[in-house]
mmCIF file of C-alpha atoms in Angstrom:
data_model
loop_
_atom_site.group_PDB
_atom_site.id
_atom_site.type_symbol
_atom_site.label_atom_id
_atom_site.label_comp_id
_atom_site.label_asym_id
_atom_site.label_seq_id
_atom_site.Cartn_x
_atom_site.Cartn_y
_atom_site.Cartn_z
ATOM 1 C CA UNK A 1 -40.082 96.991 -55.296
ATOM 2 C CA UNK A 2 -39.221 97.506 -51.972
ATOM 3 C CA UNK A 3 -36.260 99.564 -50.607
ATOM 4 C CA UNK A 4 -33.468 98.434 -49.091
ATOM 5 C CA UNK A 5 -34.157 99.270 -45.777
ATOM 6 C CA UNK A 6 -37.325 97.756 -46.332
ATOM 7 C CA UNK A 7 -35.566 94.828 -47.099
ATOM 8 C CA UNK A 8 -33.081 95.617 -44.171
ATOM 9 C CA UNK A 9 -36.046 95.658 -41.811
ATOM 10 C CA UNK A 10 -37.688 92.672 -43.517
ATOM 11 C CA UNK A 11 -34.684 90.553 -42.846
ATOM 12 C CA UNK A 12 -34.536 91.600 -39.912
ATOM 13 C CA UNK A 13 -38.281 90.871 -38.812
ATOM 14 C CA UNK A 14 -37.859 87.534 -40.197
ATOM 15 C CA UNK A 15 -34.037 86.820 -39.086
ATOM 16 C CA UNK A 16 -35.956 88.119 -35.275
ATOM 17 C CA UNK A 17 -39.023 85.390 -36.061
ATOM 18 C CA UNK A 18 -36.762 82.711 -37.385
ATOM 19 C CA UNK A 19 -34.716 83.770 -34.171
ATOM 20 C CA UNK A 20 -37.528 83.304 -32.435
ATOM 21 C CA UNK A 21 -38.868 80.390 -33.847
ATOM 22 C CA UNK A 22 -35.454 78.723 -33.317
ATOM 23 C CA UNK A 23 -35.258 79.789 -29.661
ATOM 24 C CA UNK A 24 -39.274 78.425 -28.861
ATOM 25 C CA UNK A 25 -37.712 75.318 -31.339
ATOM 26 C CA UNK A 26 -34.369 75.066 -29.055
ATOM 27 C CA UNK A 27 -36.107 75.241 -25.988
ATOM 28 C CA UNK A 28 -38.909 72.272 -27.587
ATOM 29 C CA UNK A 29 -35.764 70.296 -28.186
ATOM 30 C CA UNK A 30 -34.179 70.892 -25.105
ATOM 31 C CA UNK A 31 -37.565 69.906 -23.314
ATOM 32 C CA UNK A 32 -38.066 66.720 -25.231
ATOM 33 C CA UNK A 33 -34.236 66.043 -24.723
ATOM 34 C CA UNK A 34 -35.040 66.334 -21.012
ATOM 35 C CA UNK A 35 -38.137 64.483 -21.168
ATOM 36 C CA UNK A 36 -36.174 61.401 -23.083
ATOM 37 C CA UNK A 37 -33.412 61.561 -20.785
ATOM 38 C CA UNK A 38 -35.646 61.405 -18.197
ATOM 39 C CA UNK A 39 -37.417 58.226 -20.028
ATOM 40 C CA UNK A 40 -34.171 56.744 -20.878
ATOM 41 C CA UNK A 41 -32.838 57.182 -17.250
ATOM 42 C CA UNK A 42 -36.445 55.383 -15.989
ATOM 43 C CA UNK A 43 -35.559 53.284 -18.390
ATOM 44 C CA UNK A 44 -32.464 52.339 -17.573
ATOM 45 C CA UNK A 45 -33.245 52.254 -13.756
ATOM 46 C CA UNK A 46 -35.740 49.991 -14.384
ATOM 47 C CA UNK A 47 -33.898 47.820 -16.461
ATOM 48 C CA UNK A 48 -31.106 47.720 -13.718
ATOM 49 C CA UNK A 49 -33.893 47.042 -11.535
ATOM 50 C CA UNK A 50 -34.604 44.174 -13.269
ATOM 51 C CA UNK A 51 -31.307 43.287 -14.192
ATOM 52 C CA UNK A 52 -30.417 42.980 -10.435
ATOM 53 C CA UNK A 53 -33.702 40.871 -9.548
ATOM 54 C CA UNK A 54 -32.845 38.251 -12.194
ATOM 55 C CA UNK A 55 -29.126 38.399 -11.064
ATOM 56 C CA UNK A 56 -30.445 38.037 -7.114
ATOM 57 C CA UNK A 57 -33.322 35.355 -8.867
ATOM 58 C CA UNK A 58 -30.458 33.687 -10.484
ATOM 59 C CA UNK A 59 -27.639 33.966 -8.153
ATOM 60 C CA UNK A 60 -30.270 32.485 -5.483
ATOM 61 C CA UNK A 61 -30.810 29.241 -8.428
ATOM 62 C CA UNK A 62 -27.408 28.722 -8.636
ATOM 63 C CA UNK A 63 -26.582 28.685 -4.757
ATOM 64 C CA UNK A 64 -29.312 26.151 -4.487
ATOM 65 C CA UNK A 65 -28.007 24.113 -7.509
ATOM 66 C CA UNK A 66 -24.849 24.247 -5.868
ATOM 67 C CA UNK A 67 -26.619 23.238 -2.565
ATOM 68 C CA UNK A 68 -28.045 20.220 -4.533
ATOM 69 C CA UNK A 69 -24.519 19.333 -6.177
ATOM 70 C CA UNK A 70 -22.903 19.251 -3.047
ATOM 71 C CA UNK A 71 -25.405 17.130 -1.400
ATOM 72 C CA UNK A 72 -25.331 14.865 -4.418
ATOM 73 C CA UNK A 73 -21.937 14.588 -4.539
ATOM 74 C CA UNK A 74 -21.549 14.177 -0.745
ATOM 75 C CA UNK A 75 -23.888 11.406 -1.018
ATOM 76 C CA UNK A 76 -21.937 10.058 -3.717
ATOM 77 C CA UNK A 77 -18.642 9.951 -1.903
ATOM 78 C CA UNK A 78 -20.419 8.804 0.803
ATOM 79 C CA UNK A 79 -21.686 5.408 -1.124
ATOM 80 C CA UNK A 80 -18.183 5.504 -2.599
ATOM 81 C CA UNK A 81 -16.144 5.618 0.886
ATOM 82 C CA UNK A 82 -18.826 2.688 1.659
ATOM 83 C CA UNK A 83 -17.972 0.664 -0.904
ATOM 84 C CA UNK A 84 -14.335 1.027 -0.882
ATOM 85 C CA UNK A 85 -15.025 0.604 3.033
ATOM 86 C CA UNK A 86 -16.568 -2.571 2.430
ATOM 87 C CA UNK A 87 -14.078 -3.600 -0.052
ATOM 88 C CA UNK A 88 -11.273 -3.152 1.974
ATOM 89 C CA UNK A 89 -13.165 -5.228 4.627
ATOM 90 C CA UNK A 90 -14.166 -8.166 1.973
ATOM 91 C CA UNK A 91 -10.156 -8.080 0.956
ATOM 92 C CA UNK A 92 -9.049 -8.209 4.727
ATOM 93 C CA UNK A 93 -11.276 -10.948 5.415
ATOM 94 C CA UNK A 94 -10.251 -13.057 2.067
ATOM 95 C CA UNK A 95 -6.569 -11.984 2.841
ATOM 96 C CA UNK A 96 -6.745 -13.416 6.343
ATOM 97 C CA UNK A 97 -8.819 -16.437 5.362
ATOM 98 C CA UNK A 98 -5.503 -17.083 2.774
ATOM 99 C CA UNK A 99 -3.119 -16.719 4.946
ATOM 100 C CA UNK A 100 -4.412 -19.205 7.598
ATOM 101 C CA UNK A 101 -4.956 -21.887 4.199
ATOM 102 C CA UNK A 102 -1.474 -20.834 3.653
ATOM 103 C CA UNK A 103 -0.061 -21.336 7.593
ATOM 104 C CA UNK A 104 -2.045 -24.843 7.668
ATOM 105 C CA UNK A 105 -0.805 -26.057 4.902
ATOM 106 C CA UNK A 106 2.880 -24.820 6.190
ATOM 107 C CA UNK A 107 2.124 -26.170 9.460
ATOM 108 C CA UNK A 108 0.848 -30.081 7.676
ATOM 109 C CA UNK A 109 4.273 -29.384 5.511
ATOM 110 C CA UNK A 110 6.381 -28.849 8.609
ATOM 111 C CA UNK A 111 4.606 -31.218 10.591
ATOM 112 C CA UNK A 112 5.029 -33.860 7.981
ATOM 113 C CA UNK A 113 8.822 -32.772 7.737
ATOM 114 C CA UNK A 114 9.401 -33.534 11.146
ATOM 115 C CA UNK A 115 8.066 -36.647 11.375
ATOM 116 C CA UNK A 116 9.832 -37.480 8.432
ATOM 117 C CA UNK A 117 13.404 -36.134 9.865
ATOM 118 C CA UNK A 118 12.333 -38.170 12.986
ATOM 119 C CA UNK A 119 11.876 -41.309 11.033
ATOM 120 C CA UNK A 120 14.976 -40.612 9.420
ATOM 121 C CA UNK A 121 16.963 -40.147 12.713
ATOM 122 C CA UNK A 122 15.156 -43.417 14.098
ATOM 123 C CA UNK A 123 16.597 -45.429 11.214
ATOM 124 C CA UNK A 124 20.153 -43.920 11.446
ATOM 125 C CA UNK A 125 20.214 -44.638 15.019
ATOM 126 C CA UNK A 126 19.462 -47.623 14.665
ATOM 127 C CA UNK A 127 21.775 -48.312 12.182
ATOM 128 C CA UNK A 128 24.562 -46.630 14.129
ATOM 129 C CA UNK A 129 23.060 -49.144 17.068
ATOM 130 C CA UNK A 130 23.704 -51.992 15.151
ATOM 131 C CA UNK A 131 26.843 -50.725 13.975
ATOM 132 C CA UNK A 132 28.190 -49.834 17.694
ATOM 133 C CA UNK A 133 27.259 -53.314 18.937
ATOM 134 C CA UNK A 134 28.982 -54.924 16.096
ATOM 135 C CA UNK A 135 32.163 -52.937 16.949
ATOM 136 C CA UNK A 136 31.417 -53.494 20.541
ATOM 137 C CA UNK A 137 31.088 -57.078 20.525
ATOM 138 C CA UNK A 138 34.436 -56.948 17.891
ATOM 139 C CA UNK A 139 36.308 -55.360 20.751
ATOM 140 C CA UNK A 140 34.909 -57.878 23.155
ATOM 141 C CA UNK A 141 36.600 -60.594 21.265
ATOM 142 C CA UNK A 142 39.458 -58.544 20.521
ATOM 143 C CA UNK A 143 39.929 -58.082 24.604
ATOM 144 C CA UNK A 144 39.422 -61.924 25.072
ATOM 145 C CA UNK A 145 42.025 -62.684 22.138
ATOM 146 C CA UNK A 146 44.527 -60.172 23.991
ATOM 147 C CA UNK A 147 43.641 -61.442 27.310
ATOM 148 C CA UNK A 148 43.987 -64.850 25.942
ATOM 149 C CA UNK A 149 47.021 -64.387 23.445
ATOM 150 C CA UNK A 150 48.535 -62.120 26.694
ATOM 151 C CA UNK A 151 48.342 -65.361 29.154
ATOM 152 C CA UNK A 152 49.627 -67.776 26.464
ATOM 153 C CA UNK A 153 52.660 -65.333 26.151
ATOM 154 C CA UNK A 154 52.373 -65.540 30.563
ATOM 155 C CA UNK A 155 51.896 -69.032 30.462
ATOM 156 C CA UNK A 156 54.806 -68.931 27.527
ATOM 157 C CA UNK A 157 57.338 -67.372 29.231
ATOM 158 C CA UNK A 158 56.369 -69.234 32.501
ATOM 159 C CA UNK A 159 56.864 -72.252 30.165
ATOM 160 C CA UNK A 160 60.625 -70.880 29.198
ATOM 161 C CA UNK A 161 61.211 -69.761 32.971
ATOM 162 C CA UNK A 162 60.488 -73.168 33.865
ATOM 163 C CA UNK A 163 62.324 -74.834 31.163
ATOM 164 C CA UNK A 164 65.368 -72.424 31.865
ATOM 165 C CA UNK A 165 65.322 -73.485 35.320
ATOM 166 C CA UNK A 166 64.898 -76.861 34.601
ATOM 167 C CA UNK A 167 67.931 -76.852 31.790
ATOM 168 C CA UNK A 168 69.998 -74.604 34.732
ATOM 169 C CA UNK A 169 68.898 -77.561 37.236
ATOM 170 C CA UNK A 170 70.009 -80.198 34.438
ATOM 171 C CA UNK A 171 73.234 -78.623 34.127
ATOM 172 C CA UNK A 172 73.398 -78.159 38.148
ATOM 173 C CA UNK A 173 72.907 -81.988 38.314
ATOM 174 C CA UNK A 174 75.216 -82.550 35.616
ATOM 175 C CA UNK A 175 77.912 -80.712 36.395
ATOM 176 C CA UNK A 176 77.534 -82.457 40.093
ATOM 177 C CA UNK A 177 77.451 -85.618 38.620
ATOM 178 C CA UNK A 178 80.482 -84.814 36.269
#
């Protein structure tokens, strides 16, 4: 069996080997740790790398879809403010095409209004006509009755003068004769 200092040395040899071994195996680790970093950093890079190019790819497909939209839309409104353009112009056109039905048949209206009133006036003046020459021609042969009945009533009381004079003569002659 083996002393203990044998033992002491032994554990010692092989506590300075496992030492060692585990030093050689730390610096292994260290150097695979570096080289995976390394590979995971390329990695990585290159995967950002690529990341970016597909964003840039894809950033530069969506401008141009959005290039396209906006030209499709722009055409759209463009038809759109067309149509309503033409609309608009259709309506205007239908509007005034109404309203100058709608003045003629005002204007036949009035015009047949007027001649109507006119026609009415006609026949009241001439009613009023008829009416003022059958007053007239009443006071025509009122006057003559006055002018008549007034030299009767001249003619009358020339009549009575006369008679008066004659009676005043009568009695004259005889109160001379009496």
């Amino acid at each position: 069996m083996l002393e203990q200092k044998d033992l002491d040395v032994l554990k010692i040899m092989i506590e300075s080997v496992v030492d060692t071994r585990f030093e050689k195996s730390e610096v292994r680790m260290d150097e695979k740790l570096k080289e995976s970093e390394n590979r995971m950093i390329k990695r990585l890079e290159e995967s950002e790398n690529l990341m970016i190019k597909r964003l840039e790819e894809s950033d530069a497909r969506t401008d141009e879809k959005i290039k396209e939209s906006e030209a499709r839309m722009i055409g759209r409104l463009e038809e759109s403010e067309n149509r309503m353009i033409n609309r608009l112009a259709e309506s205007e056109v239908r509007t005034d095409e109404k309203i100058k039905e709608s003045e003629t048949r005002m204007v036949e209206r009035l015009e047949k209004s007027e001649i109507f009133l006119l026609d009415e006036l006609e026949r009241t003046r001439n009613i009023l006509e008829n009416r003022i020459n059958k007053i007239q021609t009443n006071f025509d042969e009122i006057n003559q009755y006055y002018r008549i009945t007034k030299l009767e009533n001249d003619n009358t009381a020339l009549v009575l003068k006369m008679i008066d004079e004659l009676l005043k003569r009568v009695d004259e002659l005889e109160k001379k004769t009496a």
